[in-house]
mmCIF file of N, CA and C in Angstrom:
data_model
loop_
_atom_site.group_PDB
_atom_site.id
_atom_site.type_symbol
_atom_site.label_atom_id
_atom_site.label_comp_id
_atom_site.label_asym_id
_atom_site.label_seq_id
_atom_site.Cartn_x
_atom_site.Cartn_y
_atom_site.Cartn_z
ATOM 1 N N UNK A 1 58.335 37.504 1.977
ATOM 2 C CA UNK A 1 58.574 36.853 3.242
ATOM 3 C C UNK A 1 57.436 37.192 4.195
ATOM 4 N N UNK A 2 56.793 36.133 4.950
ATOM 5 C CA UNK A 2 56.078 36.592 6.442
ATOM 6 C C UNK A 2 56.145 37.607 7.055
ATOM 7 N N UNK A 3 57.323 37.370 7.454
ATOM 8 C CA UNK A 3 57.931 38.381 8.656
ATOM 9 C C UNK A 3 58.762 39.561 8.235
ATOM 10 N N UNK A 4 58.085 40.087 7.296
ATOM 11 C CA UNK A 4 58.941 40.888 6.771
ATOM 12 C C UNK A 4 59.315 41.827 7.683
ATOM 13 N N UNK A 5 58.790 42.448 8.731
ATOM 14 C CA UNK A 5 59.049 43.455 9.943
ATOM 15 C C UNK A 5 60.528 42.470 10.625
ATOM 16 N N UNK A 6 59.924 41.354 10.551
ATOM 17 C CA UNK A 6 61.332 40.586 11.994
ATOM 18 C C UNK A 6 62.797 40.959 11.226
ATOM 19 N N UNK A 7 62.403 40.461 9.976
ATOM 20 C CA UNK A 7 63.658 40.702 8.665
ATOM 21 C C UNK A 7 63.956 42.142 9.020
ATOM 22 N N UNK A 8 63.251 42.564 8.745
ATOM 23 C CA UNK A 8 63.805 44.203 8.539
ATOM 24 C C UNK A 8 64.398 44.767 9.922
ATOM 25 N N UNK A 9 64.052 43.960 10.886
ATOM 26 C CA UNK A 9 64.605 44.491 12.284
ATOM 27 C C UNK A 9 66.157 44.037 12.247
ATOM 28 N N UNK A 10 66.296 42.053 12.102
ATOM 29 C CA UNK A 10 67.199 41.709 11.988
ATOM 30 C C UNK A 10 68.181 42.390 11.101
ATOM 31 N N UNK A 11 67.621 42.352 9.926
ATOM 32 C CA UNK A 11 68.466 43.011 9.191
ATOM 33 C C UNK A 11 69.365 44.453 9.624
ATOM 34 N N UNK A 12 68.821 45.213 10.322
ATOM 35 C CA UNK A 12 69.349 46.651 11.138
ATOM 36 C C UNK A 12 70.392 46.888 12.064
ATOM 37 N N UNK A 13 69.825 45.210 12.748
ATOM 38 C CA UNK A 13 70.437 45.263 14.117
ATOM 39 C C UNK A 13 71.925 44.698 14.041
ATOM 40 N N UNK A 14 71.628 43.811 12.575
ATOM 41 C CA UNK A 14 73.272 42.998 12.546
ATOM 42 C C UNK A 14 73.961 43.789 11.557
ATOM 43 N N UNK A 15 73.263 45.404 10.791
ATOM 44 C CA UNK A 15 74.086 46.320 10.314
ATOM 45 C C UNK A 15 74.931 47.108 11.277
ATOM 46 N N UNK A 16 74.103 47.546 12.376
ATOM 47 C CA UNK A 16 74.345 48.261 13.374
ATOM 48 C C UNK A 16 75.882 47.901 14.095
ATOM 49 N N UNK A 17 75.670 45.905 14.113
ATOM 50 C CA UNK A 17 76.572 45.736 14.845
ATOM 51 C C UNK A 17 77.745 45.577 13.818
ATOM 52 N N UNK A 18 77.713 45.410 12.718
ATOM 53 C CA UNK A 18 78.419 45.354 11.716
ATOM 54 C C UNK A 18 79.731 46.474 11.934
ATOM 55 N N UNK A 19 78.725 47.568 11.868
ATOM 56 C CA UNK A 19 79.583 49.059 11.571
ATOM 57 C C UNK A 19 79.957 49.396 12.922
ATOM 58 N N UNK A 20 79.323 48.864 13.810
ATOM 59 C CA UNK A 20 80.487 49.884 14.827
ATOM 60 C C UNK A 20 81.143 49.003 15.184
ATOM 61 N N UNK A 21 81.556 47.730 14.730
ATOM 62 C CA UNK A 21 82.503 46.797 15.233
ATOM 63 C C UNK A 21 83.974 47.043 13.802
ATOM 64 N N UNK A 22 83.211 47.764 12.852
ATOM 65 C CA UNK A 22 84.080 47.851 11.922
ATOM 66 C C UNK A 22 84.770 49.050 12.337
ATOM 67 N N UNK A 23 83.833 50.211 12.580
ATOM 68 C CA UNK A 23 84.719 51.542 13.581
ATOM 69 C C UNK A 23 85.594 51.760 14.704
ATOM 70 N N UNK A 24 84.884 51.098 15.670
ATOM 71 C CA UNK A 24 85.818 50.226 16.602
ATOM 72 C C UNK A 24 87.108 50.565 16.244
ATOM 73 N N UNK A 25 87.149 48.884 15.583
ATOM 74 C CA UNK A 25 88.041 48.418 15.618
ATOM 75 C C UNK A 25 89.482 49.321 14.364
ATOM 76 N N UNK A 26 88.884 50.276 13.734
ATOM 77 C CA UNK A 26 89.566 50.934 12.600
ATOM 78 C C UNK A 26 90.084 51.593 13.552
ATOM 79 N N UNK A 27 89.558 52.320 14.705
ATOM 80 C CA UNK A 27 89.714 53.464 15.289
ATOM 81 C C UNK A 27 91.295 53.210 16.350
ATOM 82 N N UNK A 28 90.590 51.664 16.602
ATOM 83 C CA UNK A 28 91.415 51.228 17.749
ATOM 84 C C UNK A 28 93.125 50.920 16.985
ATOM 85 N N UNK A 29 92.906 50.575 15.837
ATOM 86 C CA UNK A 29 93.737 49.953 15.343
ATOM 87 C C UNK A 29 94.781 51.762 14.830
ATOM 88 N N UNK A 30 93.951 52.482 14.597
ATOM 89 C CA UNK A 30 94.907 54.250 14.426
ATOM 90 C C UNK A 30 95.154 54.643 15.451
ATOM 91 N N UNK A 31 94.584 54.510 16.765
ATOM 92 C CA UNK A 31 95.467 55.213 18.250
ATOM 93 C C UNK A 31 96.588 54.172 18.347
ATOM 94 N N UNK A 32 96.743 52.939 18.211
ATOM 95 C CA UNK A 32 97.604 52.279 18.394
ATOM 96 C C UNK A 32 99.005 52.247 17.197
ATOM 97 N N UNK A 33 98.849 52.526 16.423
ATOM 98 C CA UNK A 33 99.573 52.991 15.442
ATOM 99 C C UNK A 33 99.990 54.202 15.687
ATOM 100 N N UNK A 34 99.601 55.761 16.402
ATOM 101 C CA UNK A 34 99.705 56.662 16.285
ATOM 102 C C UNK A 34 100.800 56.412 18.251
ATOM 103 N N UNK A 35 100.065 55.614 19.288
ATOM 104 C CA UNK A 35 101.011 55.508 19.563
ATOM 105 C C UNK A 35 102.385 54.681 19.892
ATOM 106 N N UNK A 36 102.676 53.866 18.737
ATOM 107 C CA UNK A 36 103.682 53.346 18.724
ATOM 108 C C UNK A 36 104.145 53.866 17.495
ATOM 109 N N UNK A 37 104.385 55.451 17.478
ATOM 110 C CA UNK A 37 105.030 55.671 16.143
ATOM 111 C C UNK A 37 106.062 56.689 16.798
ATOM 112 N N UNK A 38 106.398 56.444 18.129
ATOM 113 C CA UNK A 38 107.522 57.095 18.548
ATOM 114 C C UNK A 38 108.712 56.104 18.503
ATOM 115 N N UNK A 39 108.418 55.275 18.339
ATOM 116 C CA UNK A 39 109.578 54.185 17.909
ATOM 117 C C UNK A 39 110.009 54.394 16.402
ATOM 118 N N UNK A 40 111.365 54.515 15.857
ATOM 119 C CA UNK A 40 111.770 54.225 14.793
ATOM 120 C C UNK A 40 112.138 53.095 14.330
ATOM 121 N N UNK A 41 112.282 52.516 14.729
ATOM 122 C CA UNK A 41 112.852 50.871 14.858
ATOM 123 C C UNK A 41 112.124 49.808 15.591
ATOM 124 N N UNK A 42 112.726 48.732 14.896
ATOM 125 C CA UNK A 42 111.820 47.587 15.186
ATOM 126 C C UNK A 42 110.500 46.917 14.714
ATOM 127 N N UNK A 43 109.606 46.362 15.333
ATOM 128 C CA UNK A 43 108.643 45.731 14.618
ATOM 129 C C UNK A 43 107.307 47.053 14.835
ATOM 130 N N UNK A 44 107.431 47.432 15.727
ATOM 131 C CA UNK A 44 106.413 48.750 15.596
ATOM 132 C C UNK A 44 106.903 50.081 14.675
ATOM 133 N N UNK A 45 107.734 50.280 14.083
ATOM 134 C CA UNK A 45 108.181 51.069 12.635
ATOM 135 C C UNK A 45 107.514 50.308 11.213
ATOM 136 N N UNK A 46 107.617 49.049 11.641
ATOM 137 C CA UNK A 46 107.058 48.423 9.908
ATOM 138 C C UNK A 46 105.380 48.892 9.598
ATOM 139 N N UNK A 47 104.876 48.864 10.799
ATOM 140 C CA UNK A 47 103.430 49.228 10.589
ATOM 141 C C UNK A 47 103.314 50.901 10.803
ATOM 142 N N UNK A 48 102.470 51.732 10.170
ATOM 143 C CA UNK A 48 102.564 53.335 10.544
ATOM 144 C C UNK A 48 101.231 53.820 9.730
ATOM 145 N N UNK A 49 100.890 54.744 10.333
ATOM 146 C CA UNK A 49 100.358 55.731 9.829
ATOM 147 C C UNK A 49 100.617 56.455 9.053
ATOM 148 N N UNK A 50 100.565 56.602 7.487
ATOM 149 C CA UNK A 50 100.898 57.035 6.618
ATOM 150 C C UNK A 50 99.546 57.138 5.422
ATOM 151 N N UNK A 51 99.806 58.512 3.973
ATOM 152 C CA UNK A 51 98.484 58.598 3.975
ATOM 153 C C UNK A 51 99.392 57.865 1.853
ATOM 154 N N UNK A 52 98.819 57.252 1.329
ATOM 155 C CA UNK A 52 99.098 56.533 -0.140
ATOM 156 C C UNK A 52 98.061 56.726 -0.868
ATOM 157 N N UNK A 53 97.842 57.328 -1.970
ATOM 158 C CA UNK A 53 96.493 57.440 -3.083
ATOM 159 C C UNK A 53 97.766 57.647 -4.786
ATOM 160 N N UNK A 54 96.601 56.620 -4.702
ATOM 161 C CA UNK A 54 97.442 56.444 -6.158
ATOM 162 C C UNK A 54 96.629 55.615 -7.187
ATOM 163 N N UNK A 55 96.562 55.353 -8.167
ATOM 164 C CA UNK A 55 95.768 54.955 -9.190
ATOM 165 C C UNK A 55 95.052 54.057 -8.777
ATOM 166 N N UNK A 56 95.688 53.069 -8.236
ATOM 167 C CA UNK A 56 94.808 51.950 -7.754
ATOM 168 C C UNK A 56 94.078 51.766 -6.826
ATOM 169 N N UNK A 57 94.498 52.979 -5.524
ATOM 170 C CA UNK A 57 93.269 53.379 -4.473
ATOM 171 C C UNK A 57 92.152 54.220 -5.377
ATOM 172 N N UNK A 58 92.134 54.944 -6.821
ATOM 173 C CA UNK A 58 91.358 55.536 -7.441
ATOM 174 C C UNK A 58 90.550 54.630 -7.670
ATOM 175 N N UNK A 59 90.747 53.528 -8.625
ATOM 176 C CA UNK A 59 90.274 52.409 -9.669
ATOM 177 C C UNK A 59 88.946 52.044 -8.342
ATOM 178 N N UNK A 60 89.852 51.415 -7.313
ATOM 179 C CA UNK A 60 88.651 50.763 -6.275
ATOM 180 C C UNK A 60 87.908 51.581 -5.780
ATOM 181 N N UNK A 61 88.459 52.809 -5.451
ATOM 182 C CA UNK A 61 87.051 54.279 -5.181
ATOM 183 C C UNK A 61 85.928 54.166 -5.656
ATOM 184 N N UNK A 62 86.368 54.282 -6.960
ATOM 185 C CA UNK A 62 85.584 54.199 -8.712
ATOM 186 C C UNK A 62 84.778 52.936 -8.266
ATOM 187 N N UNK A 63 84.807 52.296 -8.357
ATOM 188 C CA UNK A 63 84.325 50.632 -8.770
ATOM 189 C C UNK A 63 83.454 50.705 -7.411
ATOM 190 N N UNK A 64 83.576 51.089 -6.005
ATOM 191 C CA UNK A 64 83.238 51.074 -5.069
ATOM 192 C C UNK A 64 81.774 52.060 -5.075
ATOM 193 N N UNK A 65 81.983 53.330 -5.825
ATOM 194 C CA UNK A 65 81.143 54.038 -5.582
ATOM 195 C C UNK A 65 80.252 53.667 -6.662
ATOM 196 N N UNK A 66 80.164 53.360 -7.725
ATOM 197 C CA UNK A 66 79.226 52.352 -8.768
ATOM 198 C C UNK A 66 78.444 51.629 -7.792
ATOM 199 N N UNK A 67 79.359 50.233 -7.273
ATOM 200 C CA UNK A 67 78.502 49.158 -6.534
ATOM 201 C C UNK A 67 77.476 50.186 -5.406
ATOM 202 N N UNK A 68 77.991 51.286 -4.615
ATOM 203 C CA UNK A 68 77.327 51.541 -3.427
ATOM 204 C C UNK A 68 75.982 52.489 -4.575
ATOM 205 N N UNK A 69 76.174 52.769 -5.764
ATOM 206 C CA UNK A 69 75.200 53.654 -6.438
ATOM 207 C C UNK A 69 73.888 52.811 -6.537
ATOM 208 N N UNK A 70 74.642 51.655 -6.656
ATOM 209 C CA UNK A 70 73.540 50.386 -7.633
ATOM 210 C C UNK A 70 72.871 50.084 -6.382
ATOM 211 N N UNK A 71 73.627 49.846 -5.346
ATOM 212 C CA UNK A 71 72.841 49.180 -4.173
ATOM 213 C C UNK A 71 71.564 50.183 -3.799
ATOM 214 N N UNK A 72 71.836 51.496 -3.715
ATOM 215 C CA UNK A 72 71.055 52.185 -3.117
ATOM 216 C C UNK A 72 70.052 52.562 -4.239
ATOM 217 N N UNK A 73 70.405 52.621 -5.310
ATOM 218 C CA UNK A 73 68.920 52.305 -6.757
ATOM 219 C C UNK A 73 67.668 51.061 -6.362
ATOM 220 N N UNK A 74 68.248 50.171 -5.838
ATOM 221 C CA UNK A 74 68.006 48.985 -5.964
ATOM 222 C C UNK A 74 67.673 48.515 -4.577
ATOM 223 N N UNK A 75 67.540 49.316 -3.471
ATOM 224 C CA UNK A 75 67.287 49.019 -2.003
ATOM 225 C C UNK A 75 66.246 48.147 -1.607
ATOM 226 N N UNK A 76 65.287 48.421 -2.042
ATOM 227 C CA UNK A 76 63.857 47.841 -1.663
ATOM 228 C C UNK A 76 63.666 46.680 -2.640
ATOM 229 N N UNK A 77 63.810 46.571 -4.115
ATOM 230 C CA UNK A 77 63.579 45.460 -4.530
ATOM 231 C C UNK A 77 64.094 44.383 -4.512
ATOM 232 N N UNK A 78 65.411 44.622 -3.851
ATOM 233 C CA UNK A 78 66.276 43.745 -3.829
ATOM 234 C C UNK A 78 66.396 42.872 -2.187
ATOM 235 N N UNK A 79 64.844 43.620 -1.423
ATOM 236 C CA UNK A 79 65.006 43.055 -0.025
ATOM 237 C C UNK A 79 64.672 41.476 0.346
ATOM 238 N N UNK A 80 65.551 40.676 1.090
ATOM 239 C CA UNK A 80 66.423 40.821 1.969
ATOM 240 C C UNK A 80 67.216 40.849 2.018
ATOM 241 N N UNK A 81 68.228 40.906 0.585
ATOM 242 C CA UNK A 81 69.309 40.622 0.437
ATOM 243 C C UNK A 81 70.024 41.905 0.149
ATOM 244 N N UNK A 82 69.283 43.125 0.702
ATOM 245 C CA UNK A 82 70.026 44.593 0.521
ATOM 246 C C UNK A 82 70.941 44.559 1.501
ATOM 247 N N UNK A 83 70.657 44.441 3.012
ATOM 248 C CA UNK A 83 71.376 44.556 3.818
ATOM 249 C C UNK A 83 72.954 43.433 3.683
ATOM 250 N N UNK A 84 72.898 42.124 3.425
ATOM 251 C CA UNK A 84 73.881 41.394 3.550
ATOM 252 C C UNK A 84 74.691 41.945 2.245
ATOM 253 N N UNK A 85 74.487 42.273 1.325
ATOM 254 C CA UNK A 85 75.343 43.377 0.188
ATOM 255 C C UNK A 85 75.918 44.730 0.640
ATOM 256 N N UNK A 86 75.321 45.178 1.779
ATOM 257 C CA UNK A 86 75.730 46.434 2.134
ATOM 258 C C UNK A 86 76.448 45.921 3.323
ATOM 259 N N UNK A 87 76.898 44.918 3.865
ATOM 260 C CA UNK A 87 77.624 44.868 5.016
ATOM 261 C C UNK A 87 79.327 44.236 3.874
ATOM 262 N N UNK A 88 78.938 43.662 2.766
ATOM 263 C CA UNK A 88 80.036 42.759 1.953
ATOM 264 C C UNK A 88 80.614 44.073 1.173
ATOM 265 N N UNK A 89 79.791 45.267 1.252
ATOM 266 C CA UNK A 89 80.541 46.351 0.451
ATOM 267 C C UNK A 89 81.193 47.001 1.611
ATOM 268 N N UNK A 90 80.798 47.702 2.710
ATOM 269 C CA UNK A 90 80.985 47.932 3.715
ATOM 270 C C UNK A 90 82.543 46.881 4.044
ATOM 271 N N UNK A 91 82.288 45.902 3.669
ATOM 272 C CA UNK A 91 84.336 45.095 3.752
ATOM 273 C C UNK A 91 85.273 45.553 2.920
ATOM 274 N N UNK A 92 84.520 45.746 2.150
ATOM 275 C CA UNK A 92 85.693 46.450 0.820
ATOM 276 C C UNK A 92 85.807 48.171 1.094
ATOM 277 N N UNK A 93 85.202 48.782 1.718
ATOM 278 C CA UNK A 93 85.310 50.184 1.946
ATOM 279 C C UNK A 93 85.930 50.043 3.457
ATOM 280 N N UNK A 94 85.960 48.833 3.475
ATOM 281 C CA UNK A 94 87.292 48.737 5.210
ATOM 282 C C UNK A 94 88.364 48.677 5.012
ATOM 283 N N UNK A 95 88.365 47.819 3.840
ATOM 284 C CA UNK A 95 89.531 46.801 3.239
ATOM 285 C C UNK A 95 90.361 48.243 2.704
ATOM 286 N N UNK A 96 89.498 49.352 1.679
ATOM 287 C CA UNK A 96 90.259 50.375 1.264
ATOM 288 C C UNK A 96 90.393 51.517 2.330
ATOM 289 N N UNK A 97 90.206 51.555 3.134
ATOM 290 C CA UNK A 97 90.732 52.644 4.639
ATOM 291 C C UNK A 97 91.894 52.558 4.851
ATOM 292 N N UNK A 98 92.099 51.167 4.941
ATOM 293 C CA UNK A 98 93.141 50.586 5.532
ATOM 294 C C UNK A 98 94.429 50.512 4.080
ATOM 295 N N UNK A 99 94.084 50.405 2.923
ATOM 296 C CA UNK A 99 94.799 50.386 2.199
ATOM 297 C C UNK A 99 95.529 52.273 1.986
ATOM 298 N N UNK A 100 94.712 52.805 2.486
ATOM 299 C CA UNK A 100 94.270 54.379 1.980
ATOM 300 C C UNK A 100 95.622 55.228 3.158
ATOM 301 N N UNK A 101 95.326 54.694 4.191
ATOM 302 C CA UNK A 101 96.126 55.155 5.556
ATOM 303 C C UNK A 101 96.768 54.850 6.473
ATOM 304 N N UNK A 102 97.335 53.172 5.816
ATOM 305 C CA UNK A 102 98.357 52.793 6.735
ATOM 306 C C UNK A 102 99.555 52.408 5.800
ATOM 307 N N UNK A 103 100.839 51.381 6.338
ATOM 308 C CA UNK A 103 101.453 50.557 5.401
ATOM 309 C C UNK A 103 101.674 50.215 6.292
ATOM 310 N N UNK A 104 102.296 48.762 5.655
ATOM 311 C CA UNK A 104 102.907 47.512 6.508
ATOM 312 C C UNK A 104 101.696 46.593 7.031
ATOM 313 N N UNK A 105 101.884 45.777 8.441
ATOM 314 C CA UNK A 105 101.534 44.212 8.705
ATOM 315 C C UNK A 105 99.805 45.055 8.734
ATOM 316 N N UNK A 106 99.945 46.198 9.180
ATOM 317 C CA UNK A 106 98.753 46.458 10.038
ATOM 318 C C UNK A 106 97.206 46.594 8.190
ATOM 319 N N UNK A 107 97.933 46.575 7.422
ATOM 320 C CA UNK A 107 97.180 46.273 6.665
ATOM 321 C C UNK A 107 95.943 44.952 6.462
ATOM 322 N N UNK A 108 96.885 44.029 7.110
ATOM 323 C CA UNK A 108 96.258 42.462 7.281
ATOM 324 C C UNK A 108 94.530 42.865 7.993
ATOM 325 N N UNK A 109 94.429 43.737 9.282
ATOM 326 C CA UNK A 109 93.149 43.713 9.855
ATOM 327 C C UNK A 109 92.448 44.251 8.820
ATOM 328 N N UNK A 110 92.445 45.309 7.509
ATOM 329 C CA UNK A 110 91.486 45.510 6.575
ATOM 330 C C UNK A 110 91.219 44.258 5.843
ATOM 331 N N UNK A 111 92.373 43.470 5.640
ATOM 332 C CA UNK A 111 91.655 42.338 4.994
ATOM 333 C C UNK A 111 90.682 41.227 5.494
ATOM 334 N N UNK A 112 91.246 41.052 7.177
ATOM 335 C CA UNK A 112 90.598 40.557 7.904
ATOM 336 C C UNK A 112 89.202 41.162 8.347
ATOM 337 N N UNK A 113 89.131 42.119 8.147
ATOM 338 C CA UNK A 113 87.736 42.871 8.355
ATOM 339 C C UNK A 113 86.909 42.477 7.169
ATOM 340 N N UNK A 114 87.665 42.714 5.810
ATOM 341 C CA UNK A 114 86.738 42.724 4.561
ATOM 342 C C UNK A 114 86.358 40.803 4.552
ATOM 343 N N UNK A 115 87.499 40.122 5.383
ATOM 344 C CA UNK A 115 87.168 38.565 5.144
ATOM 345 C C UNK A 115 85.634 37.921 6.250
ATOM 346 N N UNK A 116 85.940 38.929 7.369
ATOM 347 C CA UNK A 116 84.282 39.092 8.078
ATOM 348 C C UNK A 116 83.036 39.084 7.555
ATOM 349 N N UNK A 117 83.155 40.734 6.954
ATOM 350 C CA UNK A 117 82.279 41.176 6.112
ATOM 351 C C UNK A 117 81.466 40.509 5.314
ATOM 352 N N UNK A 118 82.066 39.622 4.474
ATOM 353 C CA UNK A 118 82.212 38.719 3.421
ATOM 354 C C UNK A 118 81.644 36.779 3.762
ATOM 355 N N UNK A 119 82.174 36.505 4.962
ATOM 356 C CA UNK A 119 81.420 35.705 5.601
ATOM 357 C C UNK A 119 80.028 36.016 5.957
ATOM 358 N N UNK A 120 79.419 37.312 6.894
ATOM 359 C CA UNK A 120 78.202 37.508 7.828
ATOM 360 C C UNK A 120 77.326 37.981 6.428
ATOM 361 N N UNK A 121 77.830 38.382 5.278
ATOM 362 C CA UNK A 121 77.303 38.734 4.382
ATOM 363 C C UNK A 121 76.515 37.606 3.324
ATOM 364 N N UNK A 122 77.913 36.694 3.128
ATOM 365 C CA UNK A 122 77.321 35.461 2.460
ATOM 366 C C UNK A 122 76.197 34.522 3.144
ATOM 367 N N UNK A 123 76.679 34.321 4.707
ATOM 368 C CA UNK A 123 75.838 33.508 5.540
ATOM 369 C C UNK A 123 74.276 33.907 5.796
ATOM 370 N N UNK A 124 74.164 34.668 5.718
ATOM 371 C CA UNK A 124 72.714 36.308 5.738
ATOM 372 C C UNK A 124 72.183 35.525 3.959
ATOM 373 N N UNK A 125 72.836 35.780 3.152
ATOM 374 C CA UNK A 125 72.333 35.646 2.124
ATOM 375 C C UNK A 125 72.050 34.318 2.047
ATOM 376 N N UNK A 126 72.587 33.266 2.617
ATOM 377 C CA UNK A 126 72.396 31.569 2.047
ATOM 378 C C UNK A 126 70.790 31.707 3.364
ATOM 379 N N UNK A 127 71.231 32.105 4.292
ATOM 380 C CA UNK A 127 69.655 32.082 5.149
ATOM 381 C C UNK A 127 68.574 32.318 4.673
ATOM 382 N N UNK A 128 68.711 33.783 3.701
ATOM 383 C CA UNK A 128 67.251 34.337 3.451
ATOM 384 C C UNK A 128 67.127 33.335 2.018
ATOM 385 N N UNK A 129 68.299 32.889 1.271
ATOM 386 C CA UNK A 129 67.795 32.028 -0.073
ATOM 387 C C UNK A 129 67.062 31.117 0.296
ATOM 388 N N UNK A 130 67.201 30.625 1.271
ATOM 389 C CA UNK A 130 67.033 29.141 1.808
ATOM 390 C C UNK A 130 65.800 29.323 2.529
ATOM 391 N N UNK A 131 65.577 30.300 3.083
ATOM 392 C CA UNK A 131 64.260 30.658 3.814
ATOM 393 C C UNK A 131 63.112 30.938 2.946
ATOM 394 N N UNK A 132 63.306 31.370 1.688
ATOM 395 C CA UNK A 132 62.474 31.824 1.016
ATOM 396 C C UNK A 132 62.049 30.862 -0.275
ATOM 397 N N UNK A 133 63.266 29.807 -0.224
ATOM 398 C CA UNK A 133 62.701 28.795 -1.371
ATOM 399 C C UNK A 133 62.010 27.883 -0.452
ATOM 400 N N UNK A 134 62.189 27.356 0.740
ATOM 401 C CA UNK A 134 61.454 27.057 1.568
ATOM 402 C C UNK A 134 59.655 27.208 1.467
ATOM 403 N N UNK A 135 59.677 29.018 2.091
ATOM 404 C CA UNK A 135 58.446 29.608 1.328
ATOM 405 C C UNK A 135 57.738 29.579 0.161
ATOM 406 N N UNK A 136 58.480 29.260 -0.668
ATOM 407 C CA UNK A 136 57.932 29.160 -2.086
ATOM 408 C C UNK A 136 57.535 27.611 -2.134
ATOM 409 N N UNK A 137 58.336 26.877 -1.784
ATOM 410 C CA UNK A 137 57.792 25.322 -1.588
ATOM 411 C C UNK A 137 56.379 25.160 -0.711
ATOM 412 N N UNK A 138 56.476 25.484 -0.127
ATOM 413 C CA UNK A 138 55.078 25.383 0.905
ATOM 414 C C UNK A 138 53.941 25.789 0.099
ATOM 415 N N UNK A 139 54.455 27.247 -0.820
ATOM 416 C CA UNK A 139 53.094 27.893 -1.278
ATOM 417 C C UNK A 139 52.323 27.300 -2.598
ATOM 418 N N UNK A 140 53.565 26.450 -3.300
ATOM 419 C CA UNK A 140 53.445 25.551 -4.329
ATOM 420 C C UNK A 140 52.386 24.568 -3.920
ATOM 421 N N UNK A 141 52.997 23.771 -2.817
ATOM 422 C CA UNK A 141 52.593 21.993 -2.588
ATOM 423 C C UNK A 141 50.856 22.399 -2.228
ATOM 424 N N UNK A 142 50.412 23.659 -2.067
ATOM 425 C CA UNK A 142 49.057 24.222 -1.564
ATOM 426 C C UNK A 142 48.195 24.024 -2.426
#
C-alpha cells in the first residue's frame, strides 16, 4: 500500500477506539449488575453476576488462544488486515467475558458486542481488499 504510515495510524486509532468502547461498556454493564443485585426478584434477578467455567468456556479459551497465537506469528505479513482480525477476535474474547461472568438477558450485550466487532472488522477488511486490488489494477494497466 502507499500510505502505509496513514494505514498503520488508522489502523491504531480504530483499535484504540475499539477496546475502550468494548471496556466501557463491559465495565458499565458489571456496576450495573452489581447494583441491581440487591433485588431478588423480578426482572433485575434474571440478569446477575455470577462466575460459570465449564467445558465449553474451556473449548473457546482453547480455540481463542490458538487464533490470538496465529495472529500475533503472523502480524506484519498479514498487514492490513492484522488489525481488522484482532478487533473480530477481540468480539469473541467479549462475547466469552460475558459468557464467563454473568447469566441471563445481560448476556445478549456480549453478543451484541462480538456482532460489532464482527461488522467494523469485516468492513476494515472489504476496504483494504478493495483498496488494494484497486492498487494492483493501476500498477498492471502501467
Amino acid at each position: 500500500m502507499k500510505n502505509k504510515s496513514d494505514v498503520k495510524k488508522i489502523n491504531w486509532v480504530i483499535l484504540a477506539i475499539v477496546l475502550l468502547l468494548g471496556v466501557g461498556t463491559a465495565i458499565f454493564a458489571l456496576v450495573d449488575l452489581m447494583s441491581a443485585a440487591d433485588t431478588a426478584f423480578g426482572e433485575e434477578a434474571q440478569s446477575r453476576i455470577e462466575f460459570s467455567w465449564g467445558s465449553f468456556q474451556t473449548g473457546i479459551l482453547i480455540a481463542l488462544a490458538i487464533g490470538l497465537i496465529f495472529l500475533v506469528i503472523g502480524w506484519k505479513r498479514i498487514f492490513p488486515f492484522n488489525v481488522p482480525l484482532a478487533i473480530i477476535l477481540f468480539g469473541f474474547y467479549y462475547q466469552l467475558f460475558f459468557l464467563i461472568f454473568t447469566v441471563g438477558w445481560i448476556r445478549l450485550q456480549g453478543m451484541l458486542g462480538l456482532l460489532a466487532a464482527l461488522l467494523v472488522g469485516i468492513i476494515l477488511t472489504v476496504i483494504y481488499a478493495i483498496s488494494l486490488l484497486n492498487e494492483r489494477r493501476r500498477t498492471v494497466k502501467r
